[in-house]
Short mmCIF file of C-alpha atoms and ligand atoms in Angstrom, two decimals:
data_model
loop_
_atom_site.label_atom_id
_atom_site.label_comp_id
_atom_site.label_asym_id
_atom_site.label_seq_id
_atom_site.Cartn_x
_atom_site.Cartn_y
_atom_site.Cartn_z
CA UNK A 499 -2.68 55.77 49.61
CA UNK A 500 -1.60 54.65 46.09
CA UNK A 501 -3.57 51.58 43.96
CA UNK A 502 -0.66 49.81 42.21
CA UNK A 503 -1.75 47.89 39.27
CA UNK A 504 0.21 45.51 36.52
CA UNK A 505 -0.63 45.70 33.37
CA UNK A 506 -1.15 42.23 31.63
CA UNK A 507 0.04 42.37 27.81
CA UNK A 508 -2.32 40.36 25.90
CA UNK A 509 -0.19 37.14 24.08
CA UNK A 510 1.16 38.42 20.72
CA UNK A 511 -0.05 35.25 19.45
CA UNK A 512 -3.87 36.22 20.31
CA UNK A 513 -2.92 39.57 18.02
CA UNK A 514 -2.34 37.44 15.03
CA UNK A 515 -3.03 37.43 11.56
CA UNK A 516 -6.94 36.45 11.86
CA UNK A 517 -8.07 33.20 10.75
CA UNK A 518 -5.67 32.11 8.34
CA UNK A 519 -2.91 31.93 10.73
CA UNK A 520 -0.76 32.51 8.34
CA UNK A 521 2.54 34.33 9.16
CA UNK A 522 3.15 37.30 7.15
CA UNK A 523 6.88 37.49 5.59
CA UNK A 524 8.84 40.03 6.27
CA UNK A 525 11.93 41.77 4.91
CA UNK A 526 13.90 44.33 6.30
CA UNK A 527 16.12 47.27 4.47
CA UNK A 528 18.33 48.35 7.32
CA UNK A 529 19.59 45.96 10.00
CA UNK A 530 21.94 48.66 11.97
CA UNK A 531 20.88 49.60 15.43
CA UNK A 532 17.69 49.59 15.18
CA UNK A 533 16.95 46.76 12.36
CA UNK A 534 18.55 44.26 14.71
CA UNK A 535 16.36 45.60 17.67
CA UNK A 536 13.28 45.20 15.46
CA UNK A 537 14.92 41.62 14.63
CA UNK A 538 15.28 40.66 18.25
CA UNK A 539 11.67 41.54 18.86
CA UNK A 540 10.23 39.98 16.12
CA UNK A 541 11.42 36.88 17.37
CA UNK A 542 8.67 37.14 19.51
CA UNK A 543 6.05 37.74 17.12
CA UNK A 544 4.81 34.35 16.15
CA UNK A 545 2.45 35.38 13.07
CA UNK A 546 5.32 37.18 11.51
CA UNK A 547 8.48 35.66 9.76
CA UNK A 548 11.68 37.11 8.36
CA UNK A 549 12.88 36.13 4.78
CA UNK A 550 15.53 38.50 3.61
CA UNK A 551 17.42 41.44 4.56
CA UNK A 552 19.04 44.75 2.92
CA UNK A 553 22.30 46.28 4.23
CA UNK A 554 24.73 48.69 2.49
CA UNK A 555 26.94 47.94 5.71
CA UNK A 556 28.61 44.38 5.64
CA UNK A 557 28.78 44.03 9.47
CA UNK A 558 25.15 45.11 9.72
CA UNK A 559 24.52 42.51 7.19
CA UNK A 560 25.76 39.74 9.58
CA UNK A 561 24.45 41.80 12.78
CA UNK A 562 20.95 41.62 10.98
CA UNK A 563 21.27 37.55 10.78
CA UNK A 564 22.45 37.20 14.38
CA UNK A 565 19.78 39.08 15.73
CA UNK A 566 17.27 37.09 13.93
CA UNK A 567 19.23 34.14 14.93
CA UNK A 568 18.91 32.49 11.50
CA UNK A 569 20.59 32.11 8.81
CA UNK A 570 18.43 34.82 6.15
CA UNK A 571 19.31 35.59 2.95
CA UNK A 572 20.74 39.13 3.10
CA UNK A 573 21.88 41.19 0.23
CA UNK A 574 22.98 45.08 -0.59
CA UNK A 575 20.64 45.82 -3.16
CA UNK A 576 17.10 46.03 -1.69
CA UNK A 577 15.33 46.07 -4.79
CA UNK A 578 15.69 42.03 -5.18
CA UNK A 579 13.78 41.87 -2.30
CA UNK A 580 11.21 43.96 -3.63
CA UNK A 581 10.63 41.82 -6.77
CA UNK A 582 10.11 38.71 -4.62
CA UNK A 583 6.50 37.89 -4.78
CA UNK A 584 6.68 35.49 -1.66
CA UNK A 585 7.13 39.23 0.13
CA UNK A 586 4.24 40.88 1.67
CA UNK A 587 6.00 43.52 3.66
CA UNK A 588 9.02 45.19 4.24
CA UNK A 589 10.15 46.66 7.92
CA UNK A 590 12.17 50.29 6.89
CA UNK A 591 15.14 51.09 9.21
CA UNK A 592 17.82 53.08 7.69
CA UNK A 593 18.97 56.56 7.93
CA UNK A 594 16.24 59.30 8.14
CA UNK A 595 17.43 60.38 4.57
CA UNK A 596 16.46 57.56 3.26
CA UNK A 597 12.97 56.93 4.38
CA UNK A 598 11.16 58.58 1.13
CA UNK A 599 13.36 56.76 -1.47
CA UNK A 600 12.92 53.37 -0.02
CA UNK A 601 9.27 53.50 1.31
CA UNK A 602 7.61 55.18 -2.37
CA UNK A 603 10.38 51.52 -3.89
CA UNK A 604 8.20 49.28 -1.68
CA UNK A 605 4.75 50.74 -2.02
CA UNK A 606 5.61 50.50 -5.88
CA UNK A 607 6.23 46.79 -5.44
CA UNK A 608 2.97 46.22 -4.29
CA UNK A 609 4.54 45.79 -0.41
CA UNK A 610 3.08 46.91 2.84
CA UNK A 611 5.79 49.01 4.83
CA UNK A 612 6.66 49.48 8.64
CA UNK A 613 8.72 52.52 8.60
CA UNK A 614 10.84 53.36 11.38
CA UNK A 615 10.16 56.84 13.12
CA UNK A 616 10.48 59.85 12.27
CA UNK A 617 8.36 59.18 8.98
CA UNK A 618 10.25 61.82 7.38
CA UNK A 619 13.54 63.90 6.80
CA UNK A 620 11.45 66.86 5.71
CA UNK A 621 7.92 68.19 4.89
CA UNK A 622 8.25 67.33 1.15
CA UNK A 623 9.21 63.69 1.87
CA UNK A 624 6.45 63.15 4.68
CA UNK A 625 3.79 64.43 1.59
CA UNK A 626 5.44 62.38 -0.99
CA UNK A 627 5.15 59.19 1.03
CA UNK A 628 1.43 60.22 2.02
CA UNK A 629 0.51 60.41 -1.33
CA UNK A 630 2.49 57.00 -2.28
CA UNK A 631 0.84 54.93 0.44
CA UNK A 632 -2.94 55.84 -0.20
CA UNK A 633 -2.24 55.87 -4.49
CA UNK A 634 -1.15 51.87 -3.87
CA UNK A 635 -3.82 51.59 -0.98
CA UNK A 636 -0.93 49.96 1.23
CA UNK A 637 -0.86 49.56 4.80
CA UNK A 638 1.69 51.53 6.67
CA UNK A 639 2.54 51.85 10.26
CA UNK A 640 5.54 54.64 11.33
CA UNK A 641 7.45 53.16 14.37
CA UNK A 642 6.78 54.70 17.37
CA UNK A 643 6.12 51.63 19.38
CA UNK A 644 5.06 53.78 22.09
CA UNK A 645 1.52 54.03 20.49
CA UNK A 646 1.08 50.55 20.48
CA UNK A 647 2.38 49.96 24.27
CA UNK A 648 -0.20 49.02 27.14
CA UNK A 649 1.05 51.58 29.12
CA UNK A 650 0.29 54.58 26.15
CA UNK A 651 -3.31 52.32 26.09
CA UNK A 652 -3.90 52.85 29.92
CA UNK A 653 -3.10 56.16 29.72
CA UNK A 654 -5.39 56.65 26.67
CA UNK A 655 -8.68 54.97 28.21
CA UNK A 656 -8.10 57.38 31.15
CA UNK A 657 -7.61 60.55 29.29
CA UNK A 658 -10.94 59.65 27.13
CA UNK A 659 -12.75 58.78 30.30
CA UNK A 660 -13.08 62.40 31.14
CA UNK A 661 -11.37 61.90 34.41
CA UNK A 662 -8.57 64.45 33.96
CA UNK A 663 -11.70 67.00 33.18
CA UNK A 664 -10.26 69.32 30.74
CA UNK A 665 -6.88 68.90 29.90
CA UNK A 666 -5.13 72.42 28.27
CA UNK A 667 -1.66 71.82 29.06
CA UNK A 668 0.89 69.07 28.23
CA UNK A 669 4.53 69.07 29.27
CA UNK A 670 7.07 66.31 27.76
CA UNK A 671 10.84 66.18 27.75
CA UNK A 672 13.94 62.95 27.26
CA UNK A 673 16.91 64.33 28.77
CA UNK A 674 19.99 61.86 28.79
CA UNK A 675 23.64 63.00 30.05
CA UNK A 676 26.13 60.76 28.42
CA UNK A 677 28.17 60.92 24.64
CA UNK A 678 25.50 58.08 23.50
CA UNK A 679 22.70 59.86 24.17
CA UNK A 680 24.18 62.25 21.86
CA UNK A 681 25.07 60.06 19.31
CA UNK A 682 28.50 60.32 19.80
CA UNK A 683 28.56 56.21 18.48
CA UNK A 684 31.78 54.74 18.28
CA UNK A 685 32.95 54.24 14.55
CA UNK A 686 33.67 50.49 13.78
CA UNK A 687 37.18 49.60 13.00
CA UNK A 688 35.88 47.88 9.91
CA UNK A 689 34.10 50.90 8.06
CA UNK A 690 35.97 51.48 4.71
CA UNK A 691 34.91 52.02 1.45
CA UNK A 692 34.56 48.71 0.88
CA UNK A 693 32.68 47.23 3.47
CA UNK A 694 30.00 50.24 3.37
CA UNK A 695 28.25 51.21 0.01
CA UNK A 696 29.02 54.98 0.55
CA UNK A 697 27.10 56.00 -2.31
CA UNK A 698 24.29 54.40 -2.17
CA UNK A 699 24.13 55.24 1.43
CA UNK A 700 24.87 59.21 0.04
CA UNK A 701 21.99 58.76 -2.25
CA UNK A 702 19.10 62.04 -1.92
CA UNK A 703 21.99 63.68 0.14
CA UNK A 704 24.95 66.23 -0.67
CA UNK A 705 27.92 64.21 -2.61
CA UNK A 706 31.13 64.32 0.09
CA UNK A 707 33.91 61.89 -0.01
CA UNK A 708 33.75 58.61 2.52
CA UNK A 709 33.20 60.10 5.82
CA UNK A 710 32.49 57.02 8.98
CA UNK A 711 32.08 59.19 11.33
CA UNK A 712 28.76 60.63 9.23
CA UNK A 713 27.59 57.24 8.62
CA UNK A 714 27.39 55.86 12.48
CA UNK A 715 26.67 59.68 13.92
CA UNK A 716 24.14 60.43 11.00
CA UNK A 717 21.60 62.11 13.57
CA UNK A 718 24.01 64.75 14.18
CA UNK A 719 23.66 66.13 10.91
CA UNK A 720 21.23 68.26 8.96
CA UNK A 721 21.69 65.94 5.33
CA UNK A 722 20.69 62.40 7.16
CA UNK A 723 19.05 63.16 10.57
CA UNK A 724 16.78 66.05 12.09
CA UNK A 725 18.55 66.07 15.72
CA UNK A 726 17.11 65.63 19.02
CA UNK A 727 13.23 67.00 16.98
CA UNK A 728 13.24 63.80 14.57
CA UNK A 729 15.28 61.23 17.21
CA UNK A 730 13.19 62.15 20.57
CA UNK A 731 10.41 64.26 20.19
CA UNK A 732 9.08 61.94 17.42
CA UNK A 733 8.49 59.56 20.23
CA UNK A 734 6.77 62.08 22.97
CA UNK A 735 4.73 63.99 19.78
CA UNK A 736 3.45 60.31 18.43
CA UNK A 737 2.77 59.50 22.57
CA UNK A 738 0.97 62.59 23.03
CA UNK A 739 -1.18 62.50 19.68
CA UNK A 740 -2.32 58.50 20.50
CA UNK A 741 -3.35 60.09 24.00
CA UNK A 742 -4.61 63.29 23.13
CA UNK A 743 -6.65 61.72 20.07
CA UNK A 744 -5.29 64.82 18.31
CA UNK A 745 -4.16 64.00 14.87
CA UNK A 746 -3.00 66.95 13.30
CA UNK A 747 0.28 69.20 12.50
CA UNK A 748 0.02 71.78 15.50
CA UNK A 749 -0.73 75.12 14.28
CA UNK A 750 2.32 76.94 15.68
CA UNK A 751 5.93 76.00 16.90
CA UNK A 752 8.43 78.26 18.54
CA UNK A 753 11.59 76.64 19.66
CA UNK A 754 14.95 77.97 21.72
CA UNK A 755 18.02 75.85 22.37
CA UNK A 756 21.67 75.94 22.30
CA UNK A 757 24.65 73.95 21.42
CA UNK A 758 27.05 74.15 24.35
CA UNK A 759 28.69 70.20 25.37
CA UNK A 760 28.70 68.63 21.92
CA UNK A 761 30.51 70.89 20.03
CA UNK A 762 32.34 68.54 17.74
CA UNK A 763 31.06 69.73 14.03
CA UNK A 764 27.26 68.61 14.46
CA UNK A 765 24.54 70.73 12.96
CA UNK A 766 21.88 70.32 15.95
CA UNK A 767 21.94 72.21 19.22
CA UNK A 768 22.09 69.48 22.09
CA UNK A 769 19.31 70.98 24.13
CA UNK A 770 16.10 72.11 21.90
CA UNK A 771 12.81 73.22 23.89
CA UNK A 772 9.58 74.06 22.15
CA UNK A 773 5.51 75.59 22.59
CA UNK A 774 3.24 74.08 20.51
CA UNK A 775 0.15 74.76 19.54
CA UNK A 776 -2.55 72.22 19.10
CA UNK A 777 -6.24 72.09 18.57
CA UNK A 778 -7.29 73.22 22.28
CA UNK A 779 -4.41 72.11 24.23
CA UNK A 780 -0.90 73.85 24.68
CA UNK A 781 2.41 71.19 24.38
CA UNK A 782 5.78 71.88 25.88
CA UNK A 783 8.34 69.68 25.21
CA UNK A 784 12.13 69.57 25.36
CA UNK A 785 15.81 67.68 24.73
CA UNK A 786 18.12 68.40 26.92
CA UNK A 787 21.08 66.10 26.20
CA UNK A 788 23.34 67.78 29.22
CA UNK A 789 20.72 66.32 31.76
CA UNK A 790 19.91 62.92 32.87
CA UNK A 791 16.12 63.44 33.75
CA UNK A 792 14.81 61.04 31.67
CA UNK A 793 11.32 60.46 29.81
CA UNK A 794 8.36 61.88 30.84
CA UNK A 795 5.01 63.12 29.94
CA UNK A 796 2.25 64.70 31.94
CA UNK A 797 -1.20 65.92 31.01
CA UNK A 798 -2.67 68.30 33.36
CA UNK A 799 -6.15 68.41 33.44
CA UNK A 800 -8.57 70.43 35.98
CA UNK A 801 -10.03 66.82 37.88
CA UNK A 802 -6.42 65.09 37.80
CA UNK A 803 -3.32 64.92 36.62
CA UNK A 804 -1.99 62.07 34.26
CA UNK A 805 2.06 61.47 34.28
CA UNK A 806 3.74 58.75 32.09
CA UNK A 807 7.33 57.90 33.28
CA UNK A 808 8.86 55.14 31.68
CA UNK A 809 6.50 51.92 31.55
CA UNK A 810 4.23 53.55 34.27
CA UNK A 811 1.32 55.75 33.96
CA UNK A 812 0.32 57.56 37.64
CA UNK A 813 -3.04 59.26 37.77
CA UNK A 814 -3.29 61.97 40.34
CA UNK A 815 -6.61 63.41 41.39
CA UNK A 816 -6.76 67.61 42.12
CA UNK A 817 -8.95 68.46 45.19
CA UNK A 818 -11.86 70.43 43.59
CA UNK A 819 -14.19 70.56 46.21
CA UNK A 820 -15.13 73.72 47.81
CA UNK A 821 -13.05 75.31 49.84
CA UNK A 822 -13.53 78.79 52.51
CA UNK A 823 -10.80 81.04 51.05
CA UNK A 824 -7.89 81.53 52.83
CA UNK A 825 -4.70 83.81 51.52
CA UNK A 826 -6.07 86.86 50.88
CA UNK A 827 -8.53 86.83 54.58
CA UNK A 828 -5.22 87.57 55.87
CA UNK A 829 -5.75 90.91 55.33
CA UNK A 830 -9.08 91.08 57.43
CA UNK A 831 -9.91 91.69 60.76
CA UNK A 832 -10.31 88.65 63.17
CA UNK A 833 -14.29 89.28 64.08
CA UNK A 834 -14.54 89.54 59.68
CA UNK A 835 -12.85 86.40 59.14
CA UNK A 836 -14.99 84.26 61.54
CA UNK A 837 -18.39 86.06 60.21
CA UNK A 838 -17.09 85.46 56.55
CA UNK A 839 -16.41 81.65 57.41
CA UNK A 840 -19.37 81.08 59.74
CA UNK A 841 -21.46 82.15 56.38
CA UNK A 842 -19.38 80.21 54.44
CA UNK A 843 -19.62 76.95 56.40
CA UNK A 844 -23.43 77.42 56.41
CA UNK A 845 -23.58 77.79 52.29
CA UNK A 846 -21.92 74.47 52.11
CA UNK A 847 -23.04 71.91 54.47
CA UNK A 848 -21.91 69.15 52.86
CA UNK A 849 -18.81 67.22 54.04
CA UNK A 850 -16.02 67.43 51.35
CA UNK A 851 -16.12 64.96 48.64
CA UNK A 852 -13.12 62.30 49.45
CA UNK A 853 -10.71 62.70 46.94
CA UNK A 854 -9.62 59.66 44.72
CA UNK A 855 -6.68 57.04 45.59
CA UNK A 856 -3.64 57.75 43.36
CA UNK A 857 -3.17 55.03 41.10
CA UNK A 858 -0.34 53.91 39.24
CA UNK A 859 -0.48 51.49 36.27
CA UNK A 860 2.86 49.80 35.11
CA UNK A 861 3.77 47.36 32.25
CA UNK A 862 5.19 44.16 33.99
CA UNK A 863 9.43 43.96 33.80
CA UNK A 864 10.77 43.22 30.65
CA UNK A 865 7.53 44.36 28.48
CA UNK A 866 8.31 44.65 24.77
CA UNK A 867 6.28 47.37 22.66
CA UNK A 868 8.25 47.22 19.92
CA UNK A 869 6.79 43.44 19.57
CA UNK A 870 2.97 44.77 20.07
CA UNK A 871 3.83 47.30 17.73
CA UNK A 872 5.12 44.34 14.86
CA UNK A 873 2.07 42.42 15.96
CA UNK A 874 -0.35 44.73 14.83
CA UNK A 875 1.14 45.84 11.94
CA UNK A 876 1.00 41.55 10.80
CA UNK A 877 -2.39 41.85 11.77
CA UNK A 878 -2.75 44.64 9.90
CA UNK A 879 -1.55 43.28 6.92
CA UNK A 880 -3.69 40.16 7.01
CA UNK A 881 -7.02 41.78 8.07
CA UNK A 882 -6.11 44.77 5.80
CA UNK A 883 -7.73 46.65 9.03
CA UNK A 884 -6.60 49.94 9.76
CA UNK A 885 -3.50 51.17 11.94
CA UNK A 886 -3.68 53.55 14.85
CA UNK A 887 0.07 54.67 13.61
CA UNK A 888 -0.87 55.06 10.17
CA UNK A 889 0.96 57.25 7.25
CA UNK A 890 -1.05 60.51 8.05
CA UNK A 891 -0.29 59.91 12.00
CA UNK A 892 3.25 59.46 11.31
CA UNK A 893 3.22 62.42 8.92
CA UNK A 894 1.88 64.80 11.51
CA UNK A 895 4.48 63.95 14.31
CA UNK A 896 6.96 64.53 11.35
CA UNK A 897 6.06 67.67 10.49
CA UNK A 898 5.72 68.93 13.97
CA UNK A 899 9.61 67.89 14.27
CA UNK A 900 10.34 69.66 11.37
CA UNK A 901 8.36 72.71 12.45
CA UNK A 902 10.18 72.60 15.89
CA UNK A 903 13.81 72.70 13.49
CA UNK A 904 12.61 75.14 11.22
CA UNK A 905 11.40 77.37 14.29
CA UNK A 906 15.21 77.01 15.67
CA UNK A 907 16.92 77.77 12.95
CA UNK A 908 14.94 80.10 11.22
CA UNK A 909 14.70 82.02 14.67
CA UNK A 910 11.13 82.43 13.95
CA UNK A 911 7.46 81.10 14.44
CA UNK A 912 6.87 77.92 12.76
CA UNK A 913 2.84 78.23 11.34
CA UNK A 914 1.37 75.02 9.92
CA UNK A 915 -0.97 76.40 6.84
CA UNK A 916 -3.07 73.09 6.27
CA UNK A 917 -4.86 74.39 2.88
CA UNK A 918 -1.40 74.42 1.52
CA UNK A 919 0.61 72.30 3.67
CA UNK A 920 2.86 74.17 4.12
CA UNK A 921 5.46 75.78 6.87
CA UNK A 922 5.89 78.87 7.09
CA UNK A 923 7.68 81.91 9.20
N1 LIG B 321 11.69 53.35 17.11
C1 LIG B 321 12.80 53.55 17.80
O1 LIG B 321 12.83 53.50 19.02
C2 LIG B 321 14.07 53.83 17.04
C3 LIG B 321 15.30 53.70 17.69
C4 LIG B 321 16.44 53.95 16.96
C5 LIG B 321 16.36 54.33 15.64
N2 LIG B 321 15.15 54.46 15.05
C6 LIG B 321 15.06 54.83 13.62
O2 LIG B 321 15.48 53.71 12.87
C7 LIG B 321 16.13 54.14 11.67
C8 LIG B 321 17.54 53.55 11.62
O3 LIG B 321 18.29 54.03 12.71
P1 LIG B 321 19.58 53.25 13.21
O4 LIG B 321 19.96 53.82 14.51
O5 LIG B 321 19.34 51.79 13.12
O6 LIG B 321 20.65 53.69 12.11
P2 LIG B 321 21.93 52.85 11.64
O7 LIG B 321 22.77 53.79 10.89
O8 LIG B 321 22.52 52.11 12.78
O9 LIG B 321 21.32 51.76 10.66
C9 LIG B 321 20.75 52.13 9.44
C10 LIG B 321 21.17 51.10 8.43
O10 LIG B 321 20.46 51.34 7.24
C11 LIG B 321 21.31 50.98 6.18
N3 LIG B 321 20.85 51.62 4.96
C12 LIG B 321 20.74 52.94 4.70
N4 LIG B 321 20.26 53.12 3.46
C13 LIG B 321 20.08 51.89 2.93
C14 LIG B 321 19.63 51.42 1.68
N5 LIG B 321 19.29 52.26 0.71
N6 LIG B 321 19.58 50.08 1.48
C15 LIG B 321 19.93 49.23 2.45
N7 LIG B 321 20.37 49.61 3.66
C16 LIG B 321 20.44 50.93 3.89
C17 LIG B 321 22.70 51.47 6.58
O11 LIG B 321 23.69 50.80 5.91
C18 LIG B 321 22.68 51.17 8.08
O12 LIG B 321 23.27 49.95 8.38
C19 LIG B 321 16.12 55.66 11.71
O13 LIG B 321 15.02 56.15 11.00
C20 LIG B 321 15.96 55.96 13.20
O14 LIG B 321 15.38 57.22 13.44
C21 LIG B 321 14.01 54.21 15.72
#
C-alpha cells in the first residue's frame, strides 16, 4: 500500500512583509537566464515589487522587462541603482565571477541582497562576502530555492522526527543527457562588442579579447563558473544541509570524473562524482552529464528510508523486527535447523510488528519554489528575521563545491581546516 499526499503551499501573500504590508522594492543586477526566471516568479510574489534592473547585455536588458511584464527602468551600470534610496534590496544573478564584486557594492549601499547560487566562485570570495554581510548587518539569502520548497520542508519534519532512526549515509546525483544540460547554449546572433559590455563583464577575471561563446557558456569555464560542483551540486549540497540540519563545510572531499562527450575547449569534466565527509553522516553525490537519470536524493536511515525525486518526497519504512536467521542455517542439518527455530520462535512470541504504509508526499503541479524562496527573503527584509539560507549556509555549500573541484583537479583529498578556513591537500 502507498499513502499519497498533496502538499498545500501556503499563499505567498500570507508570507508577507508583516504588518506593514508594505512591498519591499526590488532591483535586480543580471536579468539573463536566470534574472528573467526570478522575474517571472516574482510576479507572483505580491509583497515584493521590481523597480530597476542592471544588464551589461542589451537583449537581457529587454528580456529582463518582458519577463517582469512592465515597463522598468533598466540600465548597464548597477551602481545607480545602488544609490537609489527608494531601494531596499537587490536580487544578484550574474555570472559566478561576479558574485563577490557586486554583493560586498550592495551591502556597502546599505541594501539587503538575494544572491543567486553558488554563493561563491572560490573560497576567498565566499569569506569576503561573509565578512561583508554581518560588518553591514544585512540580510542575505543564497538561491537555492530548494530550501525554501514544501517538498525540502516535508522531507525535513520527517528526517527530524526520528523516523528514519539514524541516518549515516546520503546518496545524491542530477544527471541530464542533452548539449543544454551541458551548457552548450546557443550564442545569440546579436552578441558583439557593442551590445555586451565585455569588460565590465571581464571584470575580477583574466583580460581576453571578446569571446560570445564564453559569455553564454560561462559555466564551462574555470575564470566565470565552477562546472557541474558550483551549477548542480550547489543545489543537492544546500538540499541536503536544510535536511540534514548540518551546517558546516564537510571535513573531507575526494572527487573522480572525466571529460569524455563535451570535449569542445571547456575546463570541467562532464561527469564529476564525490565522498564527503560530514559531521556523522557520509554524502555521495555525482554529475553525470552523459546520463539522463535525473535529480535525486535519498537518506538512508536504519527505521526507513527517505528519497526526494523531483517535487516528491517517498518515505520507505525497513522491516526491523526480529527475524529467525536464515542464510547461513543452510549449512546445518535438518533436525538443527528445526531445534534452532523451535527455540527461536519460543524467545519471541510476539507477532511481528506491522510495518508502516509507504508514503509519498508531492508538491501539487505547477508549484513554484523559486516564489517561496522570494517570499521569504521580503519577509525577511521587513521583519529583519532571520533566513534559513543565510550567508554562512550559502558559504558552506560553496565551499564544499569548491572542495569537490579542488579534490578533482588537484588529484588529491580536499580537508576543510575550520580554525583557518582553509582547503587544503
Ligand atoms: N537557482 C537556480 O536554479 C539557478 C539557475 C540558473 C542559474 N543560476 C545562477 O544564476 C546566476 C546567473 O546565471 P544565468 O544562467 O542567468 O547567467 P546568464 O549569463 O544568462 O546571465 C547573467 C547576466 O548577468 C549579467 N551581468 C554579469 N555581470 C554583470 C554586472 N557587473 N552588472 C550587470 N549585469 C551583469 C550578464 O550580462 C548576463 O546577462 C549564476 O550565479 C547561476 O549560477 C541559478
Amino acid at each position: 500500500m502507498i499513502k499519497n499526499t498533496v502538499l498545500q503551499p501556503p499563499a505567498l501573500s500570507a508570507q508577507g512583509p508583516g504588518a506593514t504590508g508594505r512591498k519591499i522594492r526590488f532591483v535586480s543586477i543580471g536579468t539573463g537566464i536566470r534574472g528573467c526566471d526570478l522575474l517571472r516568479s516574482a510576479r507572483q510574489v505580491p509583497t515584493g515589487e521590481c523597480v530597476g534592473t542592471a544588464d551589461l547585455y542589451t537583449m537581457h536588458q529587454k528580456a529582463g522587462q518582458e519577463a517582469y511584464g512592465a515597463d522598468i527602468p533598466t540600465t548597464r551600470e548597477y551602481r545607480s541603482l545602488l544609490d537609489r534610496k527608494d531601494v531596499d534590496a537587490v536580487i544578484v544573478a550574474c555570472a559566478d565571477h561576479q558574485h563577490r564584486r557586486v554583493v560586498l557594492d550592495c551591502v556597502a549601499a546599505g541594501k539587503d541582497v538575494y544572491c543567486e547560487k553558488p554563493m561563491s566562485h572560490n573560497v576567498a570570495d565566499g569569506l569576503a562576502m561573509v565578512e561583508a554581510v554581518q560588518k553591514n548587518k544585512r540580510i542575505f539569502q543564497a538561491g537555492s530555492q530548494r530550501v525554501s520548497s514544501i517538498v525540502y520542508k516535508k522531507a525535513t519534519e520527517i528526517y527530524k522526527s526520528g523516523r528514519l532512526g539514524e541516518v549515516t549515509y546520503i546518496e545524491a546525483h542530477t544527471d541530464r543527457n542533452s548539449p543544454s544540460g551541458a551548457w552548450v547554449y546557443p550564442v545569440a546572433p546579436d552578441a558583439s562588442p557593442e551590445t555586451i559590455d565585455w569588460a565590465t563583464w571581464l571584470r575580477d577575471a583574466p583580460e581576453r579579447p571578446f569571446d560570445a561563446e564564453r559569455f553564454f557558456r560561462w559555466r564551462c569555464f574555470a575564470d566565470y563558473g565552477e562546472g557541474v560542483a558550483g551549477d548542480l551540486y550547489v543545489h543537492l549540497l544546500s538540499g541536503f544541509q536544510c535536511v540534514s540540519g548540518i551546517n558546516a563545510p564537510p571535513a573531507r572531499a575526494y572527487s573522480t570524473g572525466s571529460l569524455t562527450h563535451f570535449k569542445d575547449g571547456r575546463d570541467f569534466p562532464d561527469l564529476l562524482a564525490t565522498l564527503y565527509d560530514y559531521p556523522g553522516v557520509a554524502v555521495k553525490m555525482h554529475c553525470n552529464q552523459n546520463n539522463a537519470s535525473g535529480e535525486a536524493m535519498v537518506f538512508y536511515g536504519r527505521q526507513g528510508t527517505m528519497e526526494i525525486v523531483d517535487n516528491t518526497v517517498t518515505v520507505t519504512p525497513q522491516d526491523t523486527s526480529p527475524q529467525p536467521e536464515g542464510y547461513s542455517l543452510n549449512g546445518w542439518t535438518a533436525a538443527a535447523k528445526k531445534k534452532y527455530l523451535e527455540e527461536w520462535h519460543a524467545a519471541h512470541p510476539e507477532p511481528a510488528v506491522k510495518l508502516g504504509e509507504v508514503e509519498t508526499y508531492s508538491a501539487p503541479h505547477g508549484y513554484d519554489d523559486t516564489a517561496d524562496h522570494l517570499a521569504n527573503f521580503f519577509h525577511a527584509v521587513e521583519t529583519r528575521e532571520h533566513v534559513v539560507e543565510d550567508e554562512i549556509f550559502g558559504n558552506n555549500a560553496a565551499i564544499a563545491c569548491h572542495m569537490a573541484n579542488h579534490s578533482y583537479f588537484q588529484r588529491t583529498v580536499a580537508t576543510w581546516d575550520d580554525s583557518t578556513k582553509t582547503m587544503k591537500g
